Amino acid sequence: MIPQEELQNRFKRFRERLNQDVPEWQIVFLTRKVSIYYLTGTMANGALWIPREEEATLFVRKGYERARRESSLPHIESMKSYRDMARKVKKTTDVVHVEKKAMYLADMELINRYFQFANIRSIDDSLMFTQSVKSD
């Protein structure tokens, strides 16, 4: 299990990097298991919702109990589909930032069906940079 302090540091570094690279960001939506693991400590099948002004929430499709055991993230929710997720989160903008290079088009279409984002932007470089810096 990744210690809570380490996960908090990772989130802090990621948010700082986003603020530097993409100062207008409001929502990050991650679906790639490796990225979810890096920020939460669990290889969940689901999505990580990161709003600028609130704490992140991990939405888990399969393996909810395992995710609760493995991650010290305070907000973990079960979901059956993105529809469930859309009902639980507060969408504050029509712009979403995703890992464009790693997200399947089918996933983006499903996300847009329920969230209806007007603009999809990349945070690939910010996330990759954050993941490349080794912790102290």
Short mmCIF file of N, CA, C and O in Angstrom, two decimals:
data_model
loop_
_atom_site.label_atom_id
_atom_site.label_comp_id
_atom_site.label_asym_id
_atom_site.label_seq_id
_atom_site.Cartn_x
_atom_site.Cartn_y
_atom_site.Cartn_z
N MET A 1 0.84 -1.18 0.00
CA MET A 1 0.00 0.00 0.00
C MET A 1 0.89 1.25 0.00
O MET A 1 1.85 1.34 0.75
N ILE A 2 0.55 2.18 -0.85
CA ILE A 2 1.30 3.44 -0.92
C ILE A 2 0.83 4.32 0.24
O ILE A 2 -0.37 4.53 0.42
N PRO A 3 1.77 4.82 1.05
CA PRO A 3 1.38 5.64 2.20
C PRO A 3 0.57 6.87 1.79
O PRO A 3 0.79 7.46 0.73
N GLN A 4 -0.36 7.25 2.64
CA GLN A 4 -1.23 8.39 2.36
C GLN A 4 -0.41 9.66 2.10
O GLN A 4 -0.75 10.44 1.21
N GLU A 5 0.65 9.86 2.86
CA GLU A 5 1.49 11.05 2.67
C GLU A 5 2.08 11.08 1.26
O GLU A 5 2.14 12.15 0.63
N GLU A 6 2.49 9.93 0.75
CA GLU A 6 3.04 9.87 -0.61
C GLU A 6 1.96 10.21 -1.64
O GLU A 6 2.22 10.96 -2.59
N LEU A 7 0.76 9.66 -1.48
CA LEU A 7 -0.32 9.99 -2.41
C LEU A 7 -0.65 11.48 -2.37
O LEU A 7 -0.87 12.11 -3.41
N GLN A 8 -0.67 12.05 -1.18
CA GLN A 8 -0.94 13.49 -1.05
C GLN A 8 0.14 14.31 -1.76
O GLN A 8 -0.17 15.30 -2.44
N ASN A 9 1.39 13.88 -1.62
CA ASN A 9 2.49 14.58 -2.30
C ASN A 9 2.36 14.47 -3.82
O ASN A 9 2.63 15.43 -4.55
N ARG A 10 1.96 13.31 -4.30
CA ARG A 10 1.78 13.13 -5.75
C ARG A 10 0.68 14.03 -6.28
O ARG A 10 0.83 14.68 -7.32
N PHE A 11 -0.44 14.08 -5.56
CA PHE A 11 -1.53 14.96 -5.98
C PHE A 11 -1.08 16.42 -5.95
O PHE A 11 -1.38 17.20 -6.86
N LYS A 12 -0.36 16.78 -4.91
CA LYS A 12 0.13 18.16 -4.79
C LYS A 12 1.03 18.52 -5.97
O LYS A 12 0.87 19.57 -6.60
N ARG A 13 1.98 17.63 -6.28
CA ARG A 13 2.89 17.89 -7.41
C ARG A 13 2.14 17.95 -8.74
O ARG A 13 2.43 18.78 -9.60
N PHE A 14 1.16 17.06 -8.91
CA PHE A 14 0.38 17.05 -10.14
C PHE A 14 -0.42 18.34 -10.29
O PHE A 14 -0.43 18.97 -11.34
N ARG A 15 -1.08 18.77 -9.23
CA ARG A 15 -1.86 20.01 -9.28
C ARG A 15 -0.96 21.22 -9.52
O ARG A 15 -1.32 22.12 -10.28
N GLU A 16 0.20 21.23 -8.88
CA GLU A 16 1.14 22.34 -9.10
C GLU A 16 1.59 22.38 -10.56
O GLU A 16 1.69 23.45 -11.17
N ARG A 17 1.86 21.21 -11.11
CA ARG A 17 2.29 21.15 -12.51
C ARG A 17 1.16 21.58 -13.45
O ARG A 17 1.39 22.29 -14.42
N LEU A 18 -0.05 21.14 -13.15
CA LEU A 18 -1.20 21.58 -13.96
C LEU A 18 -1.37 23.09 -13.89
O LEU A 18 -1.60 23.74 -14.92
N ASN A 19 -1.26 23.66 -12.70
CA ASN A 19 -1.40 25.10 -12.56
C ASN A 19 -0.35 25.85 -13.36
O ASN A 19 -0.62 26.93 -13.90
N GLN A 20 0.82 25.26 -13.46
CA GLN A 20 1.90 25.88 -14.24
C GLN A 20 1.68 25.71 -15.75
O GLN A 20 1.79 26.67 -16.50
N ASP A 21 1.34 24.49 -16.16
CA ASP A 21 1.21 24.19 -17.59
C ASP A 21 -0.13 24.59 -18.19
O ASP A 21 -0.21 24.98 -19.35
N VAL A 22 -1.18 24.43 -17.42
CA VAL A 22 -2.55 24.64 -17.91
C VAL A 22 -3.31 25.46 -16.85
O VAL A 22 -4.19 24.93 -16.18
N PRO A 23 -2.99 26.74 -16.70
CA PRO A 23 -3.57 27.51 -15.59
C PRO A 23 -5.09 27.59 -15.59
O PRO A 23 -5.69 27.83 -14.54
N GLU A 24 -5.72 27.35 -16.73
CA GLU A 24 -7.18 27.45 -16.80
C GLU A 24 -7.90 26.14 -16.46
O GLU A 24 -9.13 26.08 -16.47
N TRP A 25 -7.18 25.08 -16.13
CA TRP A 25 -7.82 23.78 -15.91
C TRP A 25 -8.84 23.87 -14.77
O TRP A 25 -8.65 24.58 -13.80
N GLN A 26 -9.92 23.11 -14.92
CA GLN A 26 -10.95 23.03 -13.88
C GLN A 26 -11.26 21.58 -13.50
O GLN A 26 -11.54 21.31 -12.35
N ILE A 27 -11.23 20.67 -14.50
CA ILE A 27 -11.54 19.27 -14.24
C ILE A 27 -10.56 18.38 -15.01
O ILE A 27 -10.32 18.60 -16.19
N VAL A 28 -10.03 17.39 -14.31
CA VAL A 28 -9.23 16.34 -14.95
C VAL A 28 -10.00 15.04 -14.78
O VAL A 28 -10.53 14.75 -13.71
N PHE A 29 -10.03 14.27 -15.85
CA PHE A 29 -10.77 13.00 -15.88
C PHE A 29 -9.79 11.94 -16.37
O PHE A 29 -9.38 11.97 -17.52
N LEU A 30 -9.39 11.03 -15.49
CA LEU A 30 -8.42 9.99 -15.85
C LEU A 30 -9.09 8.62 -15.86
O LEU A 30 -9.86 8.29 -14.96
N THR A 31 -8.75 7.82 -16.88
CA THR A 31 -9.30 6.46 -16.97
C THR A 31 -8.22 5.40 -17.09
O THR A 31 -8.50 4.21 -16.94
N ARG A 32 -7.00 5.78 -17.36
CA ARG A 32 -5.92 4.81 -17.55
C ARG A 32 -5.48 4.25 -16.20
O ARG A 32 -5.17 4.99 -15.27
N LYS A 33 -5.44 2.94 -16.09
CA LYS A 33 -5.16 2.28 -14.82
C LYS A 33 -3.82 2.71 -14.21
O LYS A 33 -3.72 2.88 -12.99
N VAL A 34 -2.80 2.88 -15.02
CA VAL A 34 -1.49 3.26 -14.50
C VAL A 34 -1.54 4.65 -13.86
O VAL A 34 -0.96 4.87 -12.79
N SER A 35 -2.25 5.56 -14.48
CA SER A 35 -2.38 6.91 -13.92
C SER A 35 -3.22 6.90 -12.66
O SER A 35 -2.91 7.59 -11.68
N ILE A 36 -4.28 6.12 -12.67
CA ILE A 36 -5.11 5.99 -11.48
C ILE A 36 -4.28 5.39 -10.34
O ILE A 36 -4.33 5.88 -9.21
N TYR A 37 -3.49 4.37 -10.63
CA TYR A 37 -2.64 3.76 -9.61
C TYR A 37 -1.65 4.78 -9.05
O TYR A 37 -1.45 4.87 -7.83
N TYR A 38 -1.02 5.55 -9.91
CA TYR A 38 -0.02 6.52 -9.48
C TYR A 38 -0.61 7.50 -8.46
O TYR A 38 0.04 7.86 -7.48
N LEU A 39 -1.84 7.93 -8.69
CA LEU A 39 -2.44 8.94 -7.82
C LEU A 39 -3.28 8.37 -6.67
O LEU A 39 -3.54 9.07 -5.70
N THR A 40 -3.68 7.10 -6.76
CA THR A 40 -4.56 6.55 -5.72
C THR A 40 -3.99 5.34 -4.99
O THR A 40 -4.46 5.01 -3.90
N GLY A 41 -3.05 4.64 -5.62
CA GLY A 41 -2.49 3.44 -4.98
C GLY A 41 -3.27 2.17 -5.27
O GLY A 41 -2.99 1.13 -4.69
N THR A 42 -4.23 2.23 -6.19
CA THR A 42 -4.97 1.03 -6.57
C THR A 42 -5.16 1.00 -8.08
O THR A 42 -5.33 2.04 -8.71
N MET A 43 -5.13 -0.19 -8.66
CA MET A 43 -5.30 -0.37 -10.11
C MET A 43 -6.77 -0.57 -10.43
O MET A 43 -7.18 -1.58 -10.99
N ALA A 44 -7.55 0.39 -10.07
CA ALA A 44 -9.00 0.27 -10.21
C ALA A 44 -9.46 0.34 -11.66
O ALA A 44 -8.87 1.05 -12.47
N ASN A 45 -10.53 -0.38 -11.92
CA ASN A 45 -11.22 -0.28 -13.20
C ASN A 45 -12.28 0.78 -13.01
O ASN A 45 -13.30 0.55 -12.37
N GLY A 46 -12.01 1.98 -13.54
CA GLY A 46 -12.97 3.06 -13.35
C GLY A 46 -12.40 4.38 -13.84
O GLY A 46 -11.73 4.43 -14.86
N ALA A 47 -12.67 5.43 -13.08
CA ALA A 47 -12.25 6.77 -13.48
C ALA A 47 -11.92 7.60 -12.24
O ALA A 47 -12.53 7.43 -11.19
N LEU A 48 -10.97 8.49 -12.42
CA LEU A 48 -10.58 9.41 -11.36
C LEU A 48 -11.00 10.82 -11.77
O LEU A 48 -10.59 11.33 -12.82
N TRP A 49 -11.85 11.44 -10.98
CA TRP A 49 -12.40 12.78 -11.21
C TRP A 49 -11.63 13.73 -10.31
O TRP A 49 -11.66 13.60 -9.08
N ILE A 50 -10.93 14.69 -10.90
CA ILE A 50 -10.13 15.63 -10.13
C ILE A 50 -10.60 17.06 -10.43
O ILE A 50 -10.21 17.66 -11.43
N PRO A 51 -11.46 17.61 -9.58
CA PRO A 51 -11.86 19.00 -9.76
C PRO A 51 -10.82 19.93 -9.14
O PRO A 51 -10.14 19.57 -8.17
N ARG A 52 -10.67 21.10 -9.70
CA ARG A 52 -9.66 22.05 -9.23
C ARG A 52 -9.87 22.45 -7.77
O ARG A 52 -8.93 22.54 -7.00
N GLU A 53 -11.11 22.71 -7.38
CA GLU A 53 -11.39 23.29 -6.06
C GLU A 53 -11.84 22.28 -5.01
O GLU A 53 -12.20 22.67 -3.91
N GLU A 54 -11.84 21.00 -5.36
CA GLU A 54 -12.28 19.97 -4.40
C GLU A 54 -11.32 18.79 -4.43
O GLU A 54 -10.47 18.70 -5.31
N GLU A 55 -11.52 17.89 -3.49
CA GLU A 55 -10.70 16.68 -3.48
C GLU A 55 -11.14 15.75 -4.59
O GLU A 55 -12.30 15.75 -5.01
N ALA A 56 -10.22 14.94 -5.04
CA ALA A 56 -10.49 13.97 -6.10
C ALA A 56 -11.39 12.84 -5.59
O ALA A 56 -11.39 12.52 -4.40
N THR A 57 -12.12 12.26 -6.51
CA THR A 57 -12.94 11.09 -6.21
C THR A 57 -12.62 9.99 -7.21
O THR A 57 -12.59 10.23 -8.41
N LEU A 58 -12.38 8.80 -6.70
CA LEU A 58 -12.17 7.63 -7.54
C LEU A 58 -13.49 6.90 -7.68
O LEU A 58 -14.12 6.53 -6.67
N PHE A 59 -13.93 6.69 -8.91
CA PHE A 59 -15.14 5.94 -9.20
C PHE A 59 -14.72 4.58 -9.74
O PHE A 59 -14.01 4.50 -10.74
N VAL A 60 -15.18 3.51 -9.08
CA VAL A 60 -14.73 2.16 -9.38
C VAL A 60 -15.87 1.34 -9.95
O VAL A 60 -16.95 1.25 -9.35
N ARG A 61 -15.60 0.73 -11.12
CA ARG A 61 -16.58 -0.14 -11.76
C ARG A 61 -16.53 -1.54 -11.17
O ARG A 61 -17.54 -2.12 -10.81
N LYS A 62 -15.34 -2.10 -11.13
CA LYS A 62 -15.15 -3.45 -10.57
C LYS A 62 -14.03 -3.39 -9.54
O LYS A 62 -13.02 -2.73 -9.75
N GLY A 63 -14.19 -4.13 -8.45
CA GLY A 63 -13.16 -4.17 -7.43
C GLY A 63 -13.24 -3.05 -6.41
O GLY A 63 -12.23 -2.60 -5.88
N TYR A 64 -14.47 -2.61 -6.11
CA TYR A 64 -14.66 -1.51 -5.16
C TYR A 64 -14.04 -1.83 -3.80
O TYR A 64 -13.32 -1.00 -3.23
N GLU A 65 -14.31 -3.00 -3.26
CA GLU A 65 -13.78 -3.36 -1.93
C GLU A 65 -12.26 -3.39 -1.95
O GLU A 65 -11.62 -2.95 -0.99
N ARG A 66 -11.68 -3.94 -3.01
CA ARG A 66 -10.23 -3.95 -3.13
C ARG A 66 -9.67 -2.54 -3.16
O ARG A 66 -8.67 -2.22 -2.50
N ALA A 67 -10.31 -1.66 -3.91
CA ALA A 67 -9.86 -0.27 -4.00
C ALA A 67 -9.91 0.39 -2.62
O ALA A 67 -9.00 1.14 -2.25
N ARG A 68 -10.94 0.11 -1.84
CA ARG A 68 -11.04 0.68 -0.48
C ARG A 68 -9.89 0.20 0.40
O ARG A 68 -9.38 0.94 1.23
N ARG A 69 -9.52 -1.08 0.23
CA ARG A 69 -8.41 -1.64 1.02
C ARG A 69 -7.07 -1.06 0.60
O ARG A 69 -6.22 -0.79 1.43
N GLU A 70 -6.87 -0.92 -0.71
CA GLU A 70 -5.56 -0.55 -1.23
C GLU A 70 -5.26 0.95 -1.21
O GLU A 70 -4.10 1.34 -1.18
N SER A 71 -6.28 1.77 -1.26
CA SER A 71 -6.06 3.20 -1.39
C SER A 71 -6.44 3.95 -0.13
O SER A 71 -7.46 3.66 0.50
N SER A 72 -5.65 4.96 0.19
CA SER A 72 -5.99 5.83 1.32
C SER A 72 -6.72 7.07 0.84
O SER A 72 -6.98 7.98 1.63
N LEU A 73 -7.08 7.12 -0.44
CA LEU A 73 -7.86 8.23 -0.97
C LEU A 73 -9.18 8.31 -0.19
O LEU A 73 -9.88 7.31 -0.06
N PRO A 74 -9.54 9.49 0.32
CA PRO A 74 -10.74 9.57 1.15
C PRO A 74 -12.07 9.39 0.40
O PRO A 74 -13.05 8.97 1.00
N HIS A 75 -12.09 9.69 -0.89
CA HIS A 75 -13.35 9.62 -1.63
C HIS A 75 -13.28 8.54 -2.71
O HIS A 75 -12.68 8.75 -3.77
N ILE A 76 -13.89 7.41 -2.42
CA ILE A 76 -13.97 6.30 -3.38
C ILE A 76 -15.44 5.89 -3.47
O ILE A 76 -16.08 5.63 -2.45
N GLU A 77 -15.95 5.87 -4.69
CA GLU A 77 -17.37 5.55 -4.93
C GLU A 77 -17.47 4.37 -5.89
O GLU A 77 -16.63 4.21 -6.77
N SER A 78 -18.52 3.61 -5.74
CA SER A 78 -18.81 2.53 -6.67
C SER A 78 -19.66 3.10 -7.81
O SER A 78 -20.45 4.03 -7.60
N MET A 79 -19.48 2.56 -9.00
CA MET A 79 -20.33 2.96 -10.13
C MET A 79 -20.53 1.78 -11.06
O MET A 79 -19.69 0.90 -11.14
N LYS A 80 -21.64 1.79 -11.76
CA LYS A 80 -21.89 0.79 -12.79
C LYS A 80 -21.52 1.34 -14.16
O LYS A 80 -21.09 0.61 -15.03
N SER A 81 -21.72 2.65 -14.33
CA SER A 81 -21.43 3.28 -15.62
C SER A 81 -21.11 4.76 -15.39
O SER A 81 -21.30 5.27 -14.28
N TYR A 82 -20.68 5.43 -16.44
CA TYR A 82 -20.42 6.86 -16.34
C TYR A 82 -21.69 7.64 -16.00
O TYR A 82 -21.63 8.72 -15.44
N ARG A 83 -22.84 7.07 -16.29
CA ARG A 83 -24.11 7.72 -15.92
C ARG A 83 -24.18 7.88 -14.39
O ARG A 83 -24.56 8.93 -13.89
N ASP A 84 -23.80 6.82 -13.65
CA ASP A 84 -23.78 6.91 -12.19
C ASP A 84 -22.84 8.01 -11.72
O ASP A 84 -23.16 8.77 -10.82
N MET A 85 -21.69 8.05 -12.34
CA MET A 85 -20.69 9.05 -11.99
C MET A 85 -21.21 10.46 -12.26
O MET A 85 -21.06 11.36 -11.43
N ALA A 86 -21.83 10.65 -13.40
CA ALA A 86 -22.34 11.97 -13.78
C ALA A 86 -23.38 12.48 -12.79
O ALA A 86 -23.49 13.69 -12.56
N ARG A 87 -24.12 11.58 -12.19
CA ARG A 87 -25.13 11.97 -11.20
C ARG A 87 -24.50 12.42 -9.89
O ARG A 87 -25.12 13.16 -9.13
N LYS A 88 -23.28 11.96 -9.61
CA LYS A 88 -22.66 12.22 -8.31
C LYS A 88 -21.69 13.40 -8.29
O LYS A 88 -21.36 13.89 -7.21
N VAL A 89 -21.19 13.82 -9.44
CA VAL A 89 -20.19 14.88 -9.45
C VAL A 89 -20.80 16.22 -9.87
O VAL A 89 -21.86 16.27 -10.48
N LYS A 90 -20.09 17.27 -9.53
CA LYS A 90 -20.52 18.61 -9.90
C LYS A 90 -19.67 19.08 -11.09
O LYS A 90 -18.47 19.29 -10.96
N LYS A 91 -20.29 19.18 -12.23
CA LYS A 91 -19.61 19.65 -13.44
C LYS A 91 -19.63 21.17 -13.42
O LYS A 91 -20.69 21.78 -13.43
N THR A 92 -18.46 21.79 -13.39
CA THR A 92 -18.36 23.24 -13.25
C THR A 92 -17.93 23.94 -14.53
O THR A 92 -17.82 25.16 -14.55
N THR A 93 -17.69 23.18 -15.57
CA THR A 93 -17.18 23.76 -16.81
C THR A 93 -17.53 22.84 -17.98
O THR A 93 -17.85 21.68 -17.77
N ASP A 94 -17.42 23.36 -19.18
CA ASP A 94 -17.62 22.54 -20.38
C ASP A 94 -16.30 22.03 -20.95
O ASP A 94 -16.27 21.43 -22.01
N VAL A 95 -15.20 22.29 -20.23
CA VAL A 95 -13.88 21.88 -20.67
C VAL A 95 -13.36 20.80 -19.72
O VAL A 95 -13.41 20.96 -18.51
N VAL A 96 -12.87 19.71 -20.29
CA VAL A 96 -12.30 18.64 -19.48
C VAL A 96 -10.89 18.37 -19.97
O VAL A 96 -10.60 18.49 -21.16
N HIS A 97 -10.01 18.03 -19.05
CA HIS A 97 -8.62 17.69 -19.39
C HIS A 97 -8.42 16.19 -19.16
O HIS A 97 -8.75 15.68 -18.08
N VAL A 98 -7.90 15.52 -20.17
CA VAL A 98 -7.73 14.06 -20.14
C VAL A 98 -6.36 13.69 -20.68
O VAL A 98 -5.64 14.52 -21.22
N GLU A 99 -6.03 12.40 -20.55
CA GLU A 99 -4.84 11.84 -21.20
C GLU A 99 -5.24 11.50 -22.63
O GLU A 99 -5.67 10.39 -22.90
N LYS A 100 -5.09 12.44 -23.51
CA LYS A 100 -5.56 12.23 -24.89
C LYS A 100 -4.83 11.10 -25.59
O LYS A 100 -5.41 10.36 -26.37
N LYS A 101 -3.54 10.96 -25.32
CA LYS A 101 -2.75 9.94 -26.02
C LYS A 101 -3.11 8.53 -25.56
O LYS A 101 -2.86 7.57 -26.27
N ALA A 102 -3.72 8.41 -24.38
CA ALA A 102 -3.99 7.08 -23.83
C ALA A 102 -5.48 6.75 -23.75
O ALA A 102 -5.83 5.59 -23.53
N MET A 103 -6.35 7.72 -23.95
CA MET A 103 -7.77 7.46 -23.80
C MET A 103 -8.36 6.91 -25.11
O MET A 103 -8.13 7.46 -26.17
N TYR A 104 -9.11 5.84 -24.97
CA TYR A 104 -9.80 5.27 -26.12
C TYR A 104 -10.92 6.20 -26.57
O TYR A 104 -11.61 6.81 -25.75
N LEU A 105 -11.11 6.28 -27.86
CA LEU A 105 -12.18 7.10 -28.41
C LEU A 105 -13.54 6.64 -27.89
O LEU A 105 -14.40 7.46 -27.56
N ALA A 106 -13.73 5.36 -27.75
CA ALA A 106 -15.00 4.83 -27.23
C ALA A 106 -15.26 5.34 -25.82
O ALA A 106 -16.40 5.70 -25.47
N ASP A 107 -14.22 5.40 -24.98
CA ASP A 107 -14.38 5.94 -23.62
C ASP A 107 -14.76 7.41 -23.67
O ASP A 107 -15.64 7.86 -22.93
N MET A 108 -14.09 8.17 -24.54
CA MET A 108 -14.40 9.59 -24.63
C MET A 108 -15.84 9.82 -25.09
O MET A 108 -16.53 10.70 -24.59
N GLU A 109 -16.30 8.99 -26.02
CA GLU A 109 -17.69 9.10 -26.48
C GLU A 109 -18.68 8.78 -25.36
O GLU A 109 -19.70 9.46 -25.21
N LEU A 110 -18.38 7.76 -24.55
CA LEU A 110 -19.25 7.43 -23.42
C LEU A 110 -19.26 8.55 -22.39
O LEU A 110 -20.31 8.92 -21.86
N ILE A 111 -18.09 9.10 -22.11
CA ILE A 111 -18.00 10.20 -21.16
C ILE A 111 -18.81 11.40 -21.66
O ILE A 111 -19.58 12.00 -20.92
N ASN A 112 -18.66 11.71 -22.93
CA ASN A 112 -19.39 12.85 -23.48
C ASN A 112 -20.89 12.63 -23.52
O ASN A 112 -21.66 13.58 -23.45
N ARG A 113 -21.30 11.38 -23.64
CA ARG A 113 -22.74 11.09 -23.63
C ARG A 113 -23.38 11.57 -22.33
O ARG A 113 -24.48 12.11 -22.32
N TYR A 114 -22.67 11.40 -21.21
CA TYR A 114 -23.23 11.74 -19.91
C TYR A 114 -22.79 13.09 -19.36
O TYR A 114 -23.49 13.69 -18.56
N PHE A 115 -21.63 13.57 -19.78
CA PHE A 115 -21.12 14.84 -19.25
C PHE A 115 -21.23 16.00 -20.25
O PHE A 115 -21.22 17.15 -19.85
N GLN A 116 -21.27 15.70 -21.53
CA GLN A 116 -21.42 16.69 -22.59
C GLN A 116 -20.42 17.84 -22.48
O GLN A 116 -20.77 19.01 -22.45
N PHE A 117 -19.14 17.48 -22.46
CA PHE A 117 -18.09 18.48 -22.49
C PHE A 117 -17.98 19.05 -23.89
O PHE A 117 -18.02 18.31 -24.87
N ALA A 118 -17.82 20.36 -24.00
CA ALA A 118 -17.70 21.01 -25.30
C ALA A 118 -16.27 21.00 -25.81
O ALA A 118 -16.03 21.06 -27.02
N ASN A 119 -15.32 20.90 -24.89
CA ASN A 119 -13.92 20.98 -25.28
C ASN A 119 -13.11 19.97 -24.47
O ASN A 119 -13.23 19.92 -23.25
N ILE A 120 -12.30 19.19 -25.16
CA ILE A 120 -11.47 18.17 -24.53
C ILE A 120 -10.02 18.54 -24.77
O ILE A 120 -9.58 18.66 -25.91
N ARG A 121 -9.28 18.72 -23.68
CA ARG A 121 -7.88 19.14 -23.78
C ARG A 121 -6.97 18.12 -23.12
O ARG A 121 -7.38 17.37 -22.25
N SER A 122 -5.72 18.18 -23.50
CA SER A 122 -4.72 17.21 -23.04
C SER A 122 -3.97 17.68 -21.80
O SER A 122 -3.61 18.85 -21.70
N ILE A 123 -3.73 16.74 -20.90
CA ILE A 123 -2.82 16.97 -19.77
C ILE A 123 -1.69 15.93 -19.80
O ILE A 123 -1.03 15.69 -18.81
N ASP A 124 -1.48 15.34 -20.98
CA ASP A 124 -0.48 14.28 -21.12
C ASP A 124 0.89 14.71 -20.60
O ASP A 124 1.50 13.99 -19.81
N ASP A 125 1.38 15.85 -21.04
CA ASP A 125 2.72 16.29 -20.66
C ASP A 125 2.83 16.58 -19.16
O ASP A 125 3.82 16.22 -18.52
N SER A 126 1.81 17.20 -18.60
CA SER A 126 1.82 17.52 -17.16
C SER A 126 1.85 16.25 -16.32
O SER A 126 2.61 16.16 -15.34
N LEU A 127 1.05 15.28 -16.69
CA LEU A 127 1.01 14.03 -15.94
C LEU A 127 2.31 13.25 -16.11
O LEU A 127 2.87 12.73 -15.14
N MET A 128 2.79 13.19 -17.33
CA MET A 128 4.04 12.47 -17.59
C MET A 128 5.20 13.10 -16.82
O MET A 128 6.02 12.39 -16.24
N PHE A 129 5.27 14.41 -16.79
CA PHE A 129 6.33 15.08 -16.04
C PHE A 129 6.21 14.76 -14.55
O PHE A 129 7.20 14.44 -13.90
N THR A 130 5.00 14.84 -14.01
CA THR A 130 4.79 14.56 -12.60
C THR A 130 5.22 13.14 -12.26
O THR A 130 5.89 12.90 -11.25
N GLN A 131 4.86 12.18 -13.10
CA GLN A 131 5.20 10.79 -12.85
C GLN A 131 6.70 10.52 -13.00
O GLN A 131 7.21 9.57 -12.42
N SER A 132 7.39 11.35 -13.74
CA SER A 132 8.81 11.12 -13.98
C SER A 132 9.70 11.60 -12.83
O SER A 132 10.86 11.21 -12.73
N VAL A 133 9.17 12.44 -11.95
CA VAL A 133 9.96 12.97 -10.85
C VAL A 133 9.86 12.02 -9.66
O VAL A 133 8.77 11.79 -9.13
N LYS A 134 11.00 11.49 -9.25
CA LYS A 134 11.03 10.54 -8.14
C LYS A 134 10.77 11.27 -6.83
O LYS A 134 11.23 12.38 -6.61
N SER A 135 10.03 10.62 -5.94
CA SER A 135 9.74 11.20 -4.62
C SER A 135 11.00 11.27 -3.79
O SER A 135 11.96 10.51 -3.98
N ASP A 136 10.97 12.17 -2.82
CA ASP A 136 12.13 12.32 -1.90
C ASP A 136 12.29 11.12 -1.01
O ASP A 136 11.45 10.41 -0.68
#
